[in-house]
PDB file of C-alpha atoms in Angstrom:
ATOM      1  CA  MET A   1       3.714   9.953  28.528  1.00 73.00           C
ATOM      2  CA  LEU A   2       5.950  12.862  29.543  1.00 84.00           C
ATOM      3  CA  GLU A   3       6.586  11.527  33.045  1.00 94.00           C
ATOM      4  CA  PRO A   4       9.072   8.743  32.111  1.00 95.00           C
ATOM      5  CA  LEU A   5      10.798  11.055  29.590  1.00 96.00           C
ATOM      6  CA  ASN A   6      11.227  13.835  32.143  1.00 97.00           C
ATOM      7  CA  THR A   7      12.442  11.362  34.761  1.00 98.00           C
ATOM      8  CA  ARG A   8      15.026   9.946  32.336  1.00 98.00           C
ATOM      9  CA  VAL A   9      16.168  13.425  31.249  1.00 98.00           C
ATOM     10  CA  GLU A  10      16.653  14.372  34.904  1.00 98.00           C
ATOM     11  CA  SER A  11      18.615  11.192  35.677  1.00 98.00           C
ATOM     12  CA  CYS A  12      20.867  11.871  32.664  1.00 98.00           C
ATOM     13  CA  TYR A  13      21.566  15.375  33.980  1.00 98.00           C
ATOM     14  CA  GLN A  14      22.317  14.036  37.456  1.00 98.00           C
ATOM     15  CA  GLN A  15      24.779  11.537  35.948  1.00 98.00           C
ATOM     16  CA  ALA A  16      26.484  14.358  34.031  1.00 98.00           C
ATOM     17  CA  GLU A  17      26.652  16.547  37.132  1.00 98.00           C
ATOM     18  CA  ASP A  18      28.187  13.713  39.163  1.00 98.00           C
ATOM     19  CA  PHE A  19      30.707  13.010  36.399  1.00 98.00           C
ATOM     20  CA  PHE A  20      31.747  16.611  35.678  1.00 98.00           C
ATOM     21  CA  LYS A  21      31.260  17.898  39.259  1.00 98.00           C
ATOM     22  CA  ARG A  22      29.264  20.918  38.108  1.00 98.00           C
ATOM     23  CA  PRO A  23      25.623  21.889  37.579  1.00 98.00           C
ATOM     24  CA  PHE A  24      23.877  22.021  34.194  1.00 98.00           C
ATOM     25  CA  LYS A  25      20.867  24.100  33.231  1.00 98.00           C
ATOM     26  CA  ARG A  26      17.827  21.894  32.636  1.00 98.00           C
ATOM     27  CA  PRO A  27      16.073  22.052  29.247  1.00 98.00           C
ATOM     28  CA  VAL A  28      12.436  22.340  28.281  1.00 97.00           C
ATOM     29  CA  VAL A  29      11.213  18.897  27.136  1.00 97.00           C
ATOM     30  CA  SER A  30       8.669  18.607  24.339  1.00 97.00           C
ATOM     31  CA  VAL A  31       7.050  15.726  22.456  1.00 96.00           C
ATOM     32  CA  LYS A  32       6.278  17.836  19.400  1.00 95.00           C
ATOM     33  CA  LEU A  33       8.484  16.147  16.824  1.00 95.00           C
ATOM     34  CA  ARG A  34       7.263  14.265  13.781  1.00 91.00           C
ATOM     35  CA  GLY A  35       8.912  12.434  10.937  1.00 88.00           C
ATOM     36  CA  GLN A  36      12.005  10.255  10.968  1.00 90.00           C
ATOM     37  CA  LYS A  37      13.960  11.782  13.839  1.00 94.00           C
ATOM     38  CA  ALA A  38      13.587  10.252  17.292  1.00 96.00           C
ATOM     39  CA  GLY A  39      14.843  13.361  19.054  1.00 97.00           C
ATOM     40  CA  VAL A  40      16.376  16.768  18.474  1.00 97.00           C
ATOM     41  CA  ALA A  41      18.426  18.957  20.810  1.00 98.00           C
ATOM     42  CA  HIS A  42      18.049  22.687  20.176  1.00 98.00           C
ATOM     43  CA  LEU A  43      21.296  23.961  21.659  1.00 97.00           C
ATOM     44  CA  HIS A  44      20.634  27.687  21.847  1.00 96.00           C
ATOM     45  CA  GLU A  45      17.067  27.303  23.115  1.00 97.00           C
ATOM     46  CA  ASN A  46      18.080  24.588  25.635  1.00 98.00           C
ATOM     47  CA  LEU A  47      15.183  22.527  24.304  1.00 98.00           C
ATOM     48  CA  LEU A  48      14.764  18.784  23.761  1.00 98.00           C
ATOM     49  CA  ARG A  49      12.095  17.612  21.330  1.00 98.00           C
ATOM     50  CA  PHE A  50      11.132  13.958  21.093  1.00 97.00           C
ATOM     51  CA  ASN A  51       9.020  12.022  18.596  1.00 96.00           C
ATOM     52  CA  PRO A  52       5.993  10.679  20.522  1.00 96.00           C
ATOM     53  CA  GLN A  53       5.182   7.983  17.942  1.00 93.00           C
ATOM     54  CA  LEU A  54       8.693   6.528  17.965  1.00 95.00           C
ATOM     55  CA  TYR A  55       8.742   6.790  21.757  1.00 96.00           C
ATOM     56  CA  LEU A  56       5.501   4.818  22.121  1.00 94.00           C
ATOM     57  CA  GLU A  57       6.657   2.147  19.676  1.00 93.00           C
ATOM     58  CA  ASN A  58      10.190   1.784  21.140  1.00 95.00           C
ATOM     59  CA  SER A  59       9.862   3.078  24.703  1.00 95.00           C
ATOM     60  CA  GLU A  60      12.482   0.882  26.392  1.00 96.00           C
ATOM     61  CA  ASP A  61      15.296   1.580  23.915  1.00 96.00           C
ATOM     62  CA  PHE A  62      14.131   5.183  23.533  1.00 97.00           C
ATOM     63  CA  LEU A  63      14.597   5.849  27.258  1.00 97.00           C
ATOM     64  CA  ARG A  64      17.868   3.883  27.372  1.00 97.00           C
ATOM     65  CA  GLN A  65      19.571   5.301  24.247  1.00 97.00           C
ATOM     66  CA  THR A  66      17.711   8.199  22.584  1.00 97.00           C
ATOM     67  CA  VAL A  67      17.185  10.369  25.664  1.00 98.00           C
ATOM     68  CA  PRO A  68      20.866  10.254  26.746  1.00 98.00           C
ATOM     69  CA  HIS A  69      21.890  10.856  23.107  1.00 98.00           C
ATOM     70  CA  GLU A  70      19.966  14.142  23.010  1.00 98.00           C
ATOM     71  CA  VAL A  71      20.914  15.194  26.560  1.00 98.00           C
ATOM     72  CA  ALA A  72      24.580  14.594  25.647  1.00 98.00           C
ATOM     73  CA  HIS A  73      24.227  17.219  22.890  1.00 98.00           C
ATOM     74  CA  LEU A  74      23.068  19.847  25.380  1.00 98.00           C
ATOM     75  CA  VAL A  75      25.670  18.881  27.975  1.00 98.00           C
ATOM     76  CA  ALA A  76      28.451  18.999  25.351  1.00 98.00           C
ATOM     77  CA  HIS A  77      27.244  22.413  24.215  1.00 98.00           C
ATOM     78  CA  GLN A  78      27.208  23.756  27.781  1.00 97.00           C
ATOM     79  CA  LEU A  79      30.689  22.357  28.431  1.00 98.00           C
ATOM     80  CA  PHE A  80      32.497  23.064  25.154  1.00 97.00           C
ATOM     81  CA  GLY A  81      30.518  25.770  23.326  1.00 96.00           C
ATOM     82  CA  ASP A  82      29.470  26.278  19.714  1.00 94.00           C
ATOM     83  CA  THR A  83      32.581  25.144  17.893  1.00 95.00           C
ATOM     84  CA  ILE A  84      32.233  21.374  18.420  1.00 96.00           C
ATOM     85  CA  GLN A  85      30.856  18.894  15.886  1.00 96.00           C
ATOM     86  CA  PRO A  86      27.378  17.513  16.685  1.00 95.00           C
ATOM     87  CA  HIS A  87      28.634  13.916  16.980  1.00 97.00           C
ATOM     88  CA  GLY A  88      32.280  14.772  17.528  1.00 97.00           C
ATOM     89  CA  GLU A  89      34.715  13.581  20.165  1.00 97.00           C
ATOM     90  CA  GLU A  90      33.240  15.741  22.955  1.00 98.00           C
ATOM     91  CA  TRP A  91      29.752  14.298  22.440  1.00 98.00           C
ATOM     92  CA  GLN A  92      31.208  10.791  22.123  1.00 98.00           C
ATOM     93  CA  LEU A  93      33.124  11.270  25.392  1.00 97.00           C
ATOM     94  CA  ILE A  94      29.860  12.048  27.173  1.00 98.00           C
ATOM     95  CA  MET A  95      28.053   9.083  25.615  1.00 98.00           C
ATOM     96  CA  ARG A  96      30.834   6.647  26.550  1.00 98.00           C
ATOM     97  CA  GLY A  97      32.165   8.180  29.759  1.00 98.00           C
ATOM     98  CA  VAL A  98      29.036   9.518  31.429  1.00 98.00           C
ATOM     99  CA  TYR A  99      26.270   7.251  30.115  1.00 98.00           C
ATOM    100  CA  GLU A 100      28.377   4.182  29.226  1.00 98.00           C
ATOM    101  CA  LEU A 101      26.496   3.858  25.945  1.00 97.00           C
ATOM    102  CA  PRO A 102      27.693   3.399  22.379  1.00 96.00           C
ATOM    103  CA  PRO A 103      27.853   6.772  20.588  1.00 96.00           C
ATOM    104  CA  ASN A 104      25.429   5.769  17.840  1.00 93.00           C
ATOM    105  CA  ARG A 105      24.553   8.653  15.559  1.00 91.00           C
ATOM    106  CA  CYS A 106      21.255   7.223  14.273  1.00 90.00           C
ATOM    107  CA  HIS A 107      18.437   5.127  15.631  1.00 89.00           C
ATOM    108  CA  THR A 108      17.254   1.876  14.037  1.00 86.00           C
ATOM    109  CA  TYR A 109      13.562   2.262  14.793  1.00 90.00           C
ATOM    110  CA  GLU A 110      11.020   1.107  12.234  1.00 84.00           C
ATOM    111  CA  ILE A 111       9.466   4.172  10.591  1.00 83.00           C
ATOM    112  CA  GLN A 112       6.087   4.289   8.885  1.00 76.00           C
ATOM    113  CA  ARG A 113       6.524   6.418   5.801  1.00 72.00           C
ATOM    114  CA  ARG A 114       3.442   8.085   4.451  1.00 74.00           C
ATOM    115  CA  SER A 115       2.773   7.902   0.740  1.00 80.00           C
ATOM    116  CA  VAL A 116       3.231  11.060  -1.285  1.00 88.00           C
ATOM    117  CA  THR A 117       1.975  12.053  -4.716  1.00 94.00           C
ATOM    118  CA  ARG A 118       4.518  13.173  -7.290  1.00 97.00           C
ATOM    119  CA  TYR A 119       3.526  15.234 -10.332  1.00 98.00           C
ATOM    120  CA  ILE A 120       5.521  14.219 -13.418  1.00 97.00           C
ATOM    121  CA  TYR A 121       7.015  17.033 -15.486  1.00 97.00           C
ATOM    122  CA  ARG A 122       8.902  16.588 -18.739  1.00 97.00           C
ATOM    123  CA  CYS A 123      11.056  18.388 -21.287  1.00 95.00           C
ATOM    124  CA  PRO A 124      12.145  17.415 -24.849  1.00 95.00           C
ATOM    125  CA  CYS A 125      15.153  15.439 -23.547  1.00 94.00           C
ATOM    126  CA  PRO A 126      14.821  11.653 -23.935  1.00 90.00           C
ATOM    127  CA  GLU A 127      13.703   9.833 -20.787  1.00 86.00           C
ATOM    128  CA  SER A 128      13.142  13.051 -18.873  1.00 90.00           C
ATOM    129  CA  ASP A 129      10.939  12.505 -15.839  1.00 94.00           C
ATOM    130  CA  PHE A 130      10.951  15.213 -13.207  1.00 96.00           C
ATOM    131  CA  PRO A 131       8.790  14.201 -10.204  1.00 96.00           C
ATOM    132  CA  PHE A 132       7.550  17.381  -8.523  1.00 97.00           C
ATOM    133  CA  THR A 133       6.132  17.610  -5.014  1.00 95.00           C
ATOM    134  CA  ALA A 134       2.592  18.919  -4.525  1.00 95.00           C
ATOM    135  CA  GLN A 135       4.073  22.185  -3.261  1.00 96.00           C
ATOM    136  CA  ARG A 136       6.250  22.698  -6.355  1.00 97.00           C
ATOM    137  CA  HIS A 137       3.364  21.665  -8.655  1.00 98.00           C
ATOM    138  CA  LYS A 138       1.192  24.328  -6.994  1.00 97.00           C
ATOM    139  CA  LEU A 139       3.888  26.976  -7.610  1.00 97.00           C
ATOM    140  CA  VAL A 140       3.958  26.046 -11.311  1.00 97.00           C
ATOM    141  CA  ARG A 141       0.163  26.443 -11.463  1.00 96.00           C
ATOM    142  CA  LYS A 142       0.616  29.936  -9.999  1.00 97.00           C
ATOM    143  CA  GLY A 143       3.067  30.867 -12.763  1.00 97.00           C
ATOM    144  CA  ARG A 144       6.521  29.752 -11.621  1.00 97.00           C
ATOM    145  CA  ARG A 145       8.651  28.092 -14.292  1.00 97.00           C
ATOM    146  CA  TYR A 146      11.365  25.482 -13.996  1.00 97.00           C
ATOM    147  CA  LEU A 147      13.950  24.730 -16.669  1.00 96.00           C
ATOM    148  CA  CYS A 148      15.701  21.505 -17.599  1.00 96.00           C
ATOM    149  CA  LYS A 149      19.390  21.808 -16.743  1.00 94.00           C
ATOM    150  CA  ARG A 150      20.401  19.990 -19.948  1.00 93.00           C
ATOM    151  CA  CYS A 151      18.262  21.536 -22.708  1.00 96.00           C
ATOM    152  CA  ARG A 152      17.172  24.709 -20.859  1.00 95.00           C
ATOM    153  CA  GLU A 153      13.538  24.149 -21.982  1.00 96.00           C
ATOM    154  CA  ILE A 154      10.620  24.819 -19.637  1.00 97.00           C
ATOM    155  CA  LEU A 155       9.444  21.720 -17.784  1.00 97.00           C
ATOM    156  CA  VAL A 156       5.807  20.920 -18.602  1.00 97.00           C
ATOM    157  CA  PHE A 157       3.318  18.911 -16.534  1.00 97.00           C
ATOM    158  CA  SER A 158       2.626  15.612 -18.326  1.00 96.00           C
ATOM    159  CA  GLY A 159      -0.744  15.080 -16.646  1.00 97.00           C
ATOM    160  CA  GLU A 160       0.688  12.011 -14.895  1.00 96.00           C
ATOM    161  CA  THR A 161       1.111  11.462 -11.180  1.00 96.00           C
ATOM    162  CA  ARG A 162       2.608   8.638  -9.169  1.00 94.00           C
ATOM    163  CA  VAL A 163       2.372   7.671  -5.549  1.00 92.00           C
ATOM    164  CA  GLU A 164       5.615   6.866  -3.727  1.00 86.00           C
TER     165      GLU A 164
END
């Protein structure tokens, strides 16, 4: 699984080196990313993390678009420093000029969302539903209190849950 990713990362760096006529430090490549993001570039660690599930489900587009997208972040950081915007003109220049790709900020991959349980809390206000995460619900059970911003009363667990 890592072989095609590493090969594509290397080819992106070679393209950048040919374009800018200078060497770039190679990053560590990881497939330890979960959730909605296809890839993340950690600028100061010189690290690229990719989502293995999204890669497996969209491998052709992933190698064509996502890998250069993330490499462009690291190249832009090495060229222009910390003060640039993540998807600013410097990054866009690299996407268009070096990789000849559209500078799309987000992917359009289908994402399987897992269902989550929400714990419903209420206050005296009419129609007051406050869906708490399991983590926040656990904090309440340990003694933490949350107040309604309108009436300033303590939010109380209704005994209801819902799955989203």
